[in-house]
Coordinates of C-alpha atoms in Angstrom, one line a residue:
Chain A
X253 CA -30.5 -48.8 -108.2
X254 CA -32.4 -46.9 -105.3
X255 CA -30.5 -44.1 -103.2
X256 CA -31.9 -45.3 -100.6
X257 CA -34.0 -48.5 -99.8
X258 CA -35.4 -49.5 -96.6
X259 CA -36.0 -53.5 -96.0
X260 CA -38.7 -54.1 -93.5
X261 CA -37.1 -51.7 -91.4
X262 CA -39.0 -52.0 -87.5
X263 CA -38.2 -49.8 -84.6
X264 CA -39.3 -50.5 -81.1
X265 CA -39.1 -48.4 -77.9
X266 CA -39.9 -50.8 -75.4
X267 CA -43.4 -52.6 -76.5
X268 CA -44.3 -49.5 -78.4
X269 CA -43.7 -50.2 -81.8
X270 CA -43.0 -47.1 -83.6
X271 CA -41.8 -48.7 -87.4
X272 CA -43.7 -51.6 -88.1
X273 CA -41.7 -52.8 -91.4
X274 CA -41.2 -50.2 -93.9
X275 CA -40.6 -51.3 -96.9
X276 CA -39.7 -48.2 -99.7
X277 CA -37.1 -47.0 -101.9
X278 CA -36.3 -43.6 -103.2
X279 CA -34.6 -43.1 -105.8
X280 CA -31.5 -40.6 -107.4
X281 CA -33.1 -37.1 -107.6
X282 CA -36.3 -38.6 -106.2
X283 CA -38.4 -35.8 -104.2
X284 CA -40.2 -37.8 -101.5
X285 CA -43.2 -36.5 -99.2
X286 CA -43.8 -38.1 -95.9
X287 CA -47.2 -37.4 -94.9
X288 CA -49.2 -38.7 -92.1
X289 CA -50.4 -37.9 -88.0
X290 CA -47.7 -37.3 -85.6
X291 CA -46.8 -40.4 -84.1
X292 CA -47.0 -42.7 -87.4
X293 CA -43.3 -42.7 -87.8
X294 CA -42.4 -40.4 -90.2
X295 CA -39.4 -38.4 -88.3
X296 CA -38.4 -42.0 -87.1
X297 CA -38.0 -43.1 -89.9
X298 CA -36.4 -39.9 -91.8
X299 CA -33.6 -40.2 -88.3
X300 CA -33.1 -43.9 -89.2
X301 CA -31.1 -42.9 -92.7
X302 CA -28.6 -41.2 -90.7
X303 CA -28.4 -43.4 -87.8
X304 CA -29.6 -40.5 -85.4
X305 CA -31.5 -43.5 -84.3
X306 CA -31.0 -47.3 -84.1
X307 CA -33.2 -49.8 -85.9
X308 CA -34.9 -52.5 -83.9
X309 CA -34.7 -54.8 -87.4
X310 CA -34.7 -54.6 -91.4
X311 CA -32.0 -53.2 -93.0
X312 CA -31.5 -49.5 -94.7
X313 CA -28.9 -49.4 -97.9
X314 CA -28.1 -45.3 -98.5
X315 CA -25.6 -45.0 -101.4
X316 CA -25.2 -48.3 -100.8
X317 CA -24.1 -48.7 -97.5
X318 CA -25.7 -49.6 -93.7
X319 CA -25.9 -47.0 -91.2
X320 CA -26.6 -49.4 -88.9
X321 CA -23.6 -51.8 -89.7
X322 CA -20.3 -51.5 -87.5
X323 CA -18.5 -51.4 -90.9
X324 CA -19.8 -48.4 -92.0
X325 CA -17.8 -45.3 -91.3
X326 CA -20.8 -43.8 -90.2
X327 CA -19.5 -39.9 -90.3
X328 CA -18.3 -40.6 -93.9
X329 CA -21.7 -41.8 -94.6
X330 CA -23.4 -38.7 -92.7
X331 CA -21.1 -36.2 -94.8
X332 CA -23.2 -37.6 -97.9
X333 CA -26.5 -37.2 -96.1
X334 CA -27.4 -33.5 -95.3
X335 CA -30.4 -33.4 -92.6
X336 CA -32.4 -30.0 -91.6
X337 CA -34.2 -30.2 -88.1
X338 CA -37.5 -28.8 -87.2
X339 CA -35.9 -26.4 -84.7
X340 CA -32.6 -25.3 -86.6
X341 CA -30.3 -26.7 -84.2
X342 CA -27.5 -23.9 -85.0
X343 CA -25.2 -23.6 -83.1
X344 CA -25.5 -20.5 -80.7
X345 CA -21.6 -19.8 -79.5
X346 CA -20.7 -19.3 -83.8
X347 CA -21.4 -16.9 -86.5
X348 CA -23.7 -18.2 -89.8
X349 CA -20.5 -18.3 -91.4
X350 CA -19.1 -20.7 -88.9
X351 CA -21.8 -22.4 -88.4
X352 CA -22.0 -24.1 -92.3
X353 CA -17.6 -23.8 -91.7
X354 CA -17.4 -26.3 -89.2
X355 CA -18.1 -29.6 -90.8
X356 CA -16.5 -28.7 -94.4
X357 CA -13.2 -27.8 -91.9
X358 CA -13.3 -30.5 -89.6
X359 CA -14.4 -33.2 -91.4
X360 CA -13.4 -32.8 -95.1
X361 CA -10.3 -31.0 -93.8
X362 CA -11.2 -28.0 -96.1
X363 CA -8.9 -24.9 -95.8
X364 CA -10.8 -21.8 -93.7
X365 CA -10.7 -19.5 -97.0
X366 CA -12.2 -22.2 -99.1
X367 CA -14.6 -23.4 -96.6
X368 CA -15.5 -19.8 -95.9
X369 CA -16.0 -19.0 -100.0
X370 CA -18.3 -21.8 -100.3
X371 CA -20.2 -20.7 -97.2
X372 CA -20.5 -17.2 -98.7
X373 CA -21.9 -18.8 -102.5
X374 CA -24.2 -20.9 -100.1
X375 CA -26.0 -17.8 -98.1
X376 CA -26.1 -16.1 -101.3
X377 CA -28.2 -19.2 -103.2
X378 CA -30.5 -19.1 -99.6
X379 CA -30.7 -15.3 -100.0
X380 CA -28.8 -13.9 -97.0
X381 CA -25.6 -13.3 -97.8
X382 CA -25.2 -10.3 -95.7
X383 CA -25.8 -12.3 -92.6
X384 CA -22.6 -14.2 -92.4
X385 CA -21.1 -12.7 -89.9
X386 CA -24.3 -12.6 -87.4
X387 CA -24.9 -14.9 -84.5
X388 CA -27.8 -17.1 -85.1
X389 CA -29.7 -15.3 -82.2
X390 CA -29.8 -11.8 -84.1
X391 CA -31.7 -13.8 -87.1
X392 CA -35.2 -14.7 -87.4
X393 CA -36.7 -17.9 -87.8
X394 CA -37.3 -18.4 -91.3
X395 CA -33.6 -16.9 -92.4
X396 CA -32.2 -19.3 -89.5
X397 CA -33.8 -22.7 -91.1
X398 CA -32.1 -21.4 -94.1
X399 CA -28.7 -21.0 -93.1
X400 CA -29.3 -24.4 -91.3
X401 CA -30.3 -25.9 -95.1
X402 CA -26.8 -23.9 -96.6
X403 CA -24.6 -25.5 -93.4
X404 CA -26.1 -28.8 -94.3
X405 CA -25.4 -28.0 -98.0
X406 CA -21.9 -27.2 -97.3
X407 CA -20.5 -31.3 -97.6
X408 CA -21.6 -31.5 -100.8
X409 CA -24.8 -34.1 -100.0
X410 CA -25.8 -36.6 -102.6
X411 CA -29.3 -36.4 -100.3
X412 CA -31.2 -33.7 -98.2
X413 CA -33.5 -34.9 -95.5
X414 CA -35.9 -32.3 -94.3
X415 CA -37.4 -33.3 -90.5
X416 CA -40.3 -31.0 -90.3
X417 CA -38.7 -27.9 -91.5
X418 CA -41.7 -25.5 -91.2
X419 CA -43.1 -26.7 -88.5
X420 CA -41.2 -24.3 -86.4
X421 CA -41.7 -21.1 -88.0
X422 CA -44.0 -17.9 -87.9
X423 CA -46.7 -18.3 -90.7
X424 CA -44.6 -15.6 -92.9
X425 CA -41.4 -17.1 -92.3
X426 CA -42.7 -20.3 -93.7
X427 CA -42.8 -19.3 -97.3
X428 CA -39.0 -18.3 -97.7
X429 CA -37.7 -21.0 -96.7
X430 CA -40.2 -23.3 -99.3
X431 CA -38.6 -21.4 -102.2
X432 CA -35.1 -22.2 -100.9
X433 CA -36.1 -26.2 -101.1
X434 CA -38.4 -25.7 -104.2
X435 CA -34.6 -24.3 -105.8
X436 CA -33.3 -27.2 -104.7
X437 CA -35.6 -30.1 -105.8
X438 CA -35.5 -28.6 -109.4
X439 CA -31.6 -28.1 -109.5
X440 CA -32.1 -32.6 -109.3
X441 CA -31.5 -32.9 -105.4
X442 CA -32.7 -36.1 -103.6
X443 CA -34.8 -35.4 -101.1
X444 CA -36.7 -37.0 -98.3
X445 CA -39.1 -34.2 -96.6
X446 CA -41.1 -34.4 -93.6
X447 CA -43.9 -32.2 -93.8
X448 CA -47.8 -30.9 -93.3
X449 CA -47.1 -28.6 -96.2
X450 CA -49.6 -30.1 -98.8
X451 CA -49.0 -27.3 -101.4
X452 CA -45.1 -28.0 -101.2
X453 CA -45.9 -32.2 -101.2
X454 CA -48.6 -31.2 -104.3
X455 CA -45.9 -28.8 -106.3
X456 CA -42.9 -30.2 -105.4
X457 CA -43.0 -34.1 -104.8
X458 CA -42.5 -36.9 -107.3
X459 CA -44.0 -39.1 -104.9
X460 CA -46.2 -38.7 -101.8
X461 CA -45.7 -41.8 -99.4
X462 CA -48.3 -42.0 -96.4
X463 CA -47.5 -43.6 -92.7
X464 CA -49.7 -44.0 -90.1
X465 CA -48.7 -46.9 -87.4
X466 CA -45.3 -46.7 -88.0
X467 CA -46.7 -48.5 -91.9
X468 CA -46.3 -47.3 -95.2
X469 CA -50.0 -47.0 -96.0
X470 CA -49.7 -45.7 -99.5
X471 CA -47.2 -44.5 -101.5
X472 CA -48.4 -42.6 -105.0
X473 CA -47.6 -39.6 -107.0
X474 CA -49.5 -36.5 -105.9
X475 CA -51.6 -35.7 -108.5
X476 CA -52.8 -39.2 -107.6
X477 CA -52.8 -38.9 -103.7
X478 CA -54.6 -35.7 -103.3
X479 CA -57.1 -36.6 -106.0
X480 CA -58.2 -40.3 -104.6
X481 CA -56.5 -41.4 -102.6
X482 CA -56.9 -45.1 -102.4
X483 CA -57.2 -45.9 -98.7
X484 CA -59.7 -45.4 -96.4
X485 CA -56.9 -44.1 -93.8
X486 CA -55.6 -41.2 -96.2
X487 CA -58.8 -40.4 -97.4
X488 CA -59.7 -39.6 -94.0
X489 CA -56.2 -37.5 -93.0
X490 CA -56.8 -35.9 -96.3
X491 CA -60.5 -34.8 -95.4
X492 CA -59.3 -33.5 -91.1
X493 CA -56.0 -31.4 -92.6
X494 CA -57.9 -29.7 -95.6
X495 CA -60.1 -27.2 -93.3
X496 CA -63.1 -25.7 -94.5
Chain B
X285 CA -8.7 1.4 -27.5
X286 CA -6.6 0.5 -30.2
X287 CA -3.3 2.0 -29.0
X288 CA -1.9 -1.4 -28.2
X289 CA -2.3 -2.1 -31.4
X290 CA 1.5 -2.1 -33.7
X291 CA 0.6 -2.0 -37.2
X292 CA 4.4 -2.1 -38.1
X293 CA 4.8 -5.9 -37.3
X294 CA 2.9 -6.6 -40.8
X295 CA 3.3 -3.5 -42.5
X296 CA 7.0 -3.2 -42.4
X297 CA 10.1 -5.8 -43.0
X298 CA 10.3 -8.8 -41.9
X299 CA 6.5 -9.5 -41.4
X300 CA 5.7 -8.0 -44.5
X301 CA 8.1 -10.0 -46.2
X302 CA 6.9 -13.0 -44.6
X303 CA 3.2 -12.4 -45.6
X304 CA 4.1 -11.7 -49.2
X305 CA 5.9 -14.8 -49.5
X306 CA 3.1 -16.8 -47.8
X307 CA -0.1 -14.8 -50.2
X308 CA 2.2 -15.8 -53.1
X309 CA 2.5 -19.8 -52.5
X310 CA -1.5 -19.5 -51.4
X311 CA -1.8 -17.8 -54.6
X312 CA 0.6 -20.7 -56.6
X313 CA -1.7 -23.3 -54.9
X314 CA -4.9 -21.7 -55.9
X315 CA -3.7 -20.7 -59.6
X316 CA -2.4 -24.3 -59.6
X317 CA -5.7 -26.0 -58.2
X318 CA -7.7 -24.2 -60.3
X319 CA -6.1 -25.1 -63.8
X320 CA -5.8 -28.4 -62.8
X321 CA -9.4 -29.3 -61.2
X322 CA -10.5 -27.5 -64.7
X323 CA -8.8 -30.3 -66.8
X324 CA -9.2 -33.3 -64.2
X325 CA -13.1 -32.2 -64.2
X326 CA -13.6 -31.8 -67.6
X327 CA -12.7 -35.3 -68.3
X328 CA -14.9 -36.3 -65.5
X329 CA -17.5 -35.0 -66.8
X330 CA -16.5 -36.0 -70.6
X331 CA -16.3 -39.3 -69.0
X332 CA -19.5 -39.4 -67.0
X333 CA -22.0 -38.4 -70.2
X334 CA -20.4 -40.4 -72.4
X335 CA -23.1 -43.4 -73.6
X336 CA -21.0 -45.9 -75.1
X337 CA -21.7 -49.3 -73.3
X338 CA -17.9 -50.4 -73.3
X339 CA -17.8 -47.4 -71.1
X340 CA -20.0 -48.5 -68.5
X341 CA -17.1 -49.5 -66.4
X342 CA -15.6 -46.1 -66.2
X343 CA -18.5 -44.3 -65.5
X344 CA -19.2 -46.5 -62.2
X345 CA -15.3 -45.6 -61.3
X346 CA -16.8 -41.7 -62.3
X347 CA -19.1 -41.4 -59.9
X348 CA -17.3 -43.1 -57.8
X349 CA -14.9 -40.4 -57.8
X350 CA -17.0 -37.9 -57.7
X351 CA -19.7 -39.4 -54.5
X352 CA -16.0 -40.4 -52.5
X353 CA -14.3 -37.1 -52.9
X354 CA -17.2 -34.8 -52.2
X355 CA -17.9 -36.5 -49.0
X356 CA -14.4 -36.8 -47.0
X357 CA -13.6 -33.4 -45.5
X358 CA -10.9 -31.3 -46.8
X359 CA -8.5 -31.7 -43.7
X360 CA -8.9 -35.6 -44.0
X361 CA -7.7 -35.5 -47.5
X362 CA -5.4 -33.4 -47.2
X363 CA -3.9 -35.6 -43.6
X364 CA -4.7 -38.5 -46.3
X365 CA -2.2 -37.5 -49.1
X366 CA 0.5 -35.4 -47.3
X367 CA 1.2 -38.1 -44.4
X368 CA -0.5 -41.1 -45.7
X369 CA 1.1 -40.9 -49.5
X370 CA 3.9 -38.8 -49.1
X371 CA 5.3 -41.4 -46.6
X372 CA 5.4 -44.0 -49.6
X373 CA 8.9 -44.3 -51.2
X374 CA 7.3 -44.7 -54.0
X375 CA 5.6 -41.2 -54.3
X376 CA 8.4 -39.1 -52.8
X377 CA 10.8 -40.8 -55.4
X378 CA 8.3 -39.6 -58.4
X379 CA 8.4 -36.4 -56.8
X380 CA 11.4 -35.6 -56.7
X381 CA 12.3 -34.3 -59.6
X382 CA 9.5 -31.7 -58.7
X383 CA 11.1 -30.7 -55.0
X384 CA 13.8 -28.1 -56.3
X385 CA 10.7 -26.1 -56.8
X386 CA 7.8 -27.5 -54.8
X387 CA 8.3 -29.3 -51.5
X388 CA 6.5 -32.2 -51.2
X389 CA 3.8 -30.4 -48.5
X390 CA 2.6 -28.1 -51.2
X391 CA 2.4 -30.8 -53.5
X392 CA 0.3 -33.1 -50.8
X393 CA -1.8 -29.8 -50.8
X394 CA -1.9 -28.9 -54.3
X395 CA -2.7 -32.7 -55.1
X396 CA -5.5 -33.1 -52.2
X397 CA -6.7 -29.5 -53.5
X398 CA -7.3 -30.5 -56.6
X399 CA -8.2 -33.8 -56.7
X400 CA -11.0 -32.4 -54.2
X401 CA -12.0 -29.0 -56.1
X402 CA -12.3 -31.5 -59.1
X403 CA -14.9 -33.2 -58.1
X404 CA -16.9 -30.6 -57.7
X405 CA -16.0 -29.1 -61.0
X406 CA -17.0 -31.8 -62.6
X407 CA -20.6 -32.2 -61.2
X408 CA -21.0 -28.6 -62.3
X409 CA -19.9 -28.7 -65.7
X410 CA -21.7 -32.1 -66.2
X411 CA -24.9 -30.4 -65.7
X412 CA -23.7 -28.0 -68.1
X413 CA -23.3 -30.2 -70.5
X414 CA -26.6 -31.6 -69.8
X415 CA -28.2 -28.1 -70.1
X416 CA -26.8 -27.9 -73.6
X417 CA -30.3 -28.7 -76.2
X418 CA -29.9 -32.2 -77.7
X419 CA -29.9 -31.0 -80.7
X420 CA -26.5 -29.6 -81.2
X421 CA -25.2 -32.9 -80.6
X422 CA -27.3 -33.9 -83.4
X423 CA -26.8 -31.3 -85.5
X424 CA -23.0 -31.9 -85.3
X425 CA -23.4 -35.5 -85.7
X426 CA -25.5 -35.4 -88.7
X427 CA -23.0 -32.9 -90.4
X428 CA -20.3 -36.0 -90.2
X429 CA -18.2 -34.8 -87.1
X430 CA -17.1 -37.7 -84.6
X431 CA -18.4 -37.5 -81.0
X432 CA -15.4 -35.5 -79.6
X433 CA -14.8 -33.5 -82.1
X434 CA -18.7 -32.7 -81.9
X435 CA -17.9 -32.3 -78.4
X436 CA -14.9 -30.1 -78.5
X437 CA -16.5 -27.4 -81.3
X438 CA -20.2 -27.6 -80.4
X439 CA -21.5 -29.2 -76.9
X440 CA -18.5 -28.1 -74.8
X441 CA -18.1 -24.2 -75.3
X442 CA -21.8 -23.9 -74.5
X443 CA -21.8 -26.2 -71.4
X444 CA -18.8 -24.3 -70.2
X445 CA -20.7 -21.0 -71.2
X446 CA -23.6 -22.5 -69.0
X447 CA -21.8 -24.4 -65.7
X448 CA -19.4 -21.6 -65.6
X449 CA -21.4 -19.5 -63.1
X450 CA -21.2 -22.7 -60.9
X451 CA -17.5 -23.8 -61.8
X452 CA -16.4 -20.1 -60.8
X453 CA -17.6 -20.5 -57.1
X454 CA -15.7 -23.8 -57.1
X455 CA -12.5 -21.4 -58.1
X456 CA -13.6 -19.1 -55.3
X457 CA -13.7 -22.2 -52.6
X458 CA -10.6 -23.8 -54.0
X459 CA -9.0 -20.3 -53.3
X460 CA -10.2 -20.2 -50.1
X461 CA -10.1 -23.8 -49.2
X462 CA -6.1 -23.4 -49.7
X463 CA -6.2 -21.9 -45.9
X464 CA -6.4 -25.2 -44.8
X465 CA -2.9 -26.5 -46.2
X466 CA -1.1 -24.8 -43.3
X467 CA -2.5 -27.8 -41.3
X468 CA 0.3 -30.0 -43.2
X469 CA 2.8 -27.7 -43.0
X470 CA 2.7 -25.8 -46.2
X471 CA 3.8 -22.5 -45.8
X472 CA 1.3 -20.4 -46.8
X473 CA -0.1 -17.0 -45.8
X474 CA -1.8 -18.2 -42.9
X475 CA 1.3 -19.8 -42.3
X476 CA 3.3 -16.9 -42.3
X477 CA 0.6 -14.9 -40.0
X478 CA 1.2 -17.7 -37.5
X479 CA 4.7 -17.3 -37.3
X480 CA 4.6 -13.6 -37.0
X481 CA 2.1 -14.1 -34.1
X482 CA 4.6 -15.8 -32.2
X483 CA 7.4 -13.9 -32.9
X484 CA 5.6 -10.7 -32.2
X485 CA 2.5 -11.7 -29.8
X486 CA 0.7 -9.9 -32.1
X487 CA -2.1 -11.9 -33.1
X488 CA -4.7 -9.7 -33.9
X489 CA -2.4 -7.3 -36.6
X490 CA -1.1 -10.9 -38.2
X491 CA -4.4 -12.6 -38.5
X492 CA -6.0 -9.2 -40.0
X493 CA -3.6 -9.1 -42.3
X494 CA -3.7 -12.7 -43.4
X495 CA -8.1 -11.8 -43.6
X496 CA -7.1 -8.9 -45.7
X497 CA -5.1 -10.6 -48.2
X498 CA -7.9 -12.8 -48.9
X499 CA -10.4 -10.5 -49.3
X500 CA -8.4 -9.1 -51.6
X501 CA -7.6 -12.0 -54.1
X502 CA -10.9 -13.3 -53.7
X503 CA -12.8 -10.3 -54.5
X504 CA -10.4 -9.2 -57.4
X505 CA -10.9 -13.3 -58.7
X506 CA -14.9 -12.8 -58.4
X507 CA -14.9 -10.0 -60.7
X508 CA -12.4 -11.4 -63.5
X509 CA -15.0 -14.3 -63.0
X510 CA -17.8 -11.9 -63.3
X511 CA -16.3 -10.5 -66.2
X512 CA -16.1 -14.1 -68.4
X513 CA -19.3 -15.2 -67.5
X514 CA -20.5 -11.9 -68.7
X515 CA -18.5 -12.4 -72.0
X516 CA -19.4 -16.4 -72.3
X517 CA -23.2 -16.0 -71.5
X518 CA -24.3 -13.1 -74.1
X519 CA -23.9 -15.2 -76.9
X520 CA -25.1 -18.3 -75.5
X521 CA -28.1 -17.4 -73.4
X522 CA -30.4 -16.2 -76.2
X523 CA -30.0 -19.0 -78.0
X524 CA -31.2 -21.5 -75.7
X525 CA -34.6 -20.5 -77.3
X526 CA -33.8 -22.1 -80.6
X527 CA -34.5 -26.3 -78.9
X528 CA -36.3 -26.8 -76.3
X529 CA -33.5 -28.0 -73.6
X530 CA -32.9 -32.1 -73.9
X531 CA -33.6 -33.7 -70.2
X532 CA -29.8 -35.8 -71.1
X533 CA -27.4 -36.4 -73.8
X534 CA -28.5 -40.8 -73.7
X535 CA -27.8 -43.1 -76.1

């Protein structure tokens, strides 16, 4: 039983067409590696589990419920879904602390002092525990994406989605903040990350899927993938990201 | 030249008395105004960026508000509410309770006041809220909270932290614009300066006294103001550089 299994899933702003049925499961404890060009649909697509956006058609099952049904309790279903942003998104008016506090407090009506222990175990597994009581603006980028990967942590996630994380960050920041997910693919986490890391997708994946034009192009492991890749599309992506 | 002039008709009892009473009811109405065109606008603007399509509705009556409000003067609303609704039964009976304490003129006022400064309050903090990255939103979302509560902890302290440059001016005018109460008979400071004019004839000590008093509160209410902008915007500021700012809060 997948995780998470998307059914011809299609997603249209106006006549652009930005999923163009995606069929793909992932399943428990899967590590999965959306590659492709910007614009295929990979971020869409990664948004689409959570509901940050609507579906245009096809259906998504995570832990097997919609996100896009009117049943769901949609915030119960987001607790179980942790999701790190390309640019952070912490939030500027609280301390780190705060920051992974909030949704532990206010939606699983956790007391302060608990909340607040497990925030201080969390910055310690990212490696920063002396910054819990900083605002986000005194950190740098690479320790900010982490606390932003312990405040999504905090609910406990049965799944982590990664939405570029890297992309935003200073060559040397990118590295620490690799480990931190490399920890947390081998302590069994399911993850779903969006990336241009090819040494994380080669180490790290179980499974490299490829999108271009809002498609799943191929979907194979990455010893596989990086080796031969079997379509003419990925074999030339492959060839235009792997300079000299 | 200024030996005509008899400093004692504001300085000493009964004009000083007079003007004391009148600075304080100005200064009830503007405390007044100002708490409640904070709350009445906040809503507004809750109101007017929410996205829900059952909503639709209320966010035509919104604006509505908001376009009617900002473009009647002052006076007329003032003339509106103080003789137009106060003359209803209906209103002085739900009053009532209220006149012990407030007579029905400073209510007209402090009702027209704020209904006006409201307005205004709310444009300004709905471009706050506006100015606030998308991604906090998101961020909240995504972590499981429900819209308002992702509202209240996370998109609202920072809008405030950003409009509140704009809102405080709207405190400032709400301060000043209760001058214009007097014209339906509230008996404020400038008020009281009138009736010491034509008790005393002297029109130039009341009405400098009345200016005085102003000055005064105003400039005393600018720098608190100053003070919690300063406060609000250190921490805020610096981190609009972690999202690019989001052009509105849609869908």
């Amino acid at each position: 039983m997948p995780i998470i299994e998307f059914t011809g899933v299609q997603k249209s702003y106006g006549d652009l067409e930005v999923l163009n049925g995606i069929d793909l499961s992932v399943a428990e404890g899967e590590v999965v590696v959306l590659l492709g060009p910007s614009g295929s649909g990979k971020s869409t697509l990664l948004r689409c589990v959570n509901a940050l956006e609507d579906v245009s058609g096809g259906t998504i099952v995570v832990n097997g419920r919609d996100p896009h049904s009117k049943a769901t309790n949609l915030n119960e279903l987001r607790s179980g879904v942790g999701f790190v942003f390309q640019h952070f998104n912490l939030y500027p008016h609280m301390t780190v602390a705060q920051n992974i506090m909030l949704a532990p407090v206010r939606v699983k009506k956790v007391s302060k002092d608990a909340a607040r222990r497990r925030a201080m175990e969390l910055l310690e597994r990212v490696g920063i525990p002396e910054k819990a009581d900083s605002l986000p603006t005194q950190l740098s980028g690479g320790q900010q994406q982490r606390v932003a990967i312990a405040r999504a942590l905090a609910m406990d996630p049965a799944i982590m989605l990664f939405d570029e994380p890297t992309s935003a960050l200073d060559p040397e920041m990118i590295q620490e903040v690799l480990e931190v997910m490399v920890d947390l693919a081998g302590s069994g986490m399911t993850m779903v990350v969006v990336t241009h890391e090819m040494g994380f997708a080669r180490k790290v994946a179980d499974r490299v899927v490829f999108m271009d034009g809002g498609r799943v192009v191929e979907s194979a492991a990455p010893d596989e993938f990086f080796a031969s890749p079997s379509t003419e599309r990925a074999q030339e992506f492959l060839r235009r990201v792997s300079h000299i | 030249m200024f030996n005509d002039l008899s400093w004692s008709v504001v300085l000493d009892d009964p004009g000083r008395s007079f003007l004391l009473h009148g600075a304080w009811v100005s200064l009830q109405l503007a405390v007044l105004a100002i708490i409640g065109s904070t709350v009445v606008g906040t809503l507004v603007a809750l109101g007017r960026v929410s996205t829900a399509p059952a909503l639709a509705p209320l966010r035509w009556l919104l604006s509505a508000y908001v376009e009617f409000f900002r473009n009647v003067p002052l006076l007329v609303q003032l003339v509106f509410w103080s003789f137009g609704m106060f003359s209803l039964d209906l209103v002085r009976a739900v009053a009532a309770p209220l006149n012990p304490v407030y007579s029905n003129q400073f209510l007209a006022g402090l009702l027209g006041l704020t209904i006006y400064t409201s307005a205004y309050v709310a444009e300004a903090l709905r471009s706050g809220i506006q100015s606030v990255p998308r991604g906090q939103l998101e961020a909240a979302r995504a972590g499981g909270l429900g819209y308002w509560t992702a509202m209240r902890a996370v998109v609202l302290p920072q809008a405030f932290a950003l409009a509140f440059p704009a809102i405080g001016n709207q405190y400032i005018s709400a301060t000043k614009n209760t001058s214009v109460v007097m014209a339906i008979g509230v008996t404020d400071l400038v008020f009281q300066a009138q009736q010491i004019e034509s008790a005393t004839f002297a029109a130039f000590e009341a009405y400098t006294a009345a200016l005085v008093i102003f000055i005064v509160i105003c400039l005393a209410e600018s720098a608190l103001l100053a003070l919690i902008v300063r406060g609000m915007l250190t921490r805020i500021r610096p981190g609009a550089r972690t999202a690019a700012p989001a052009p509105a809060l849609e869908s």
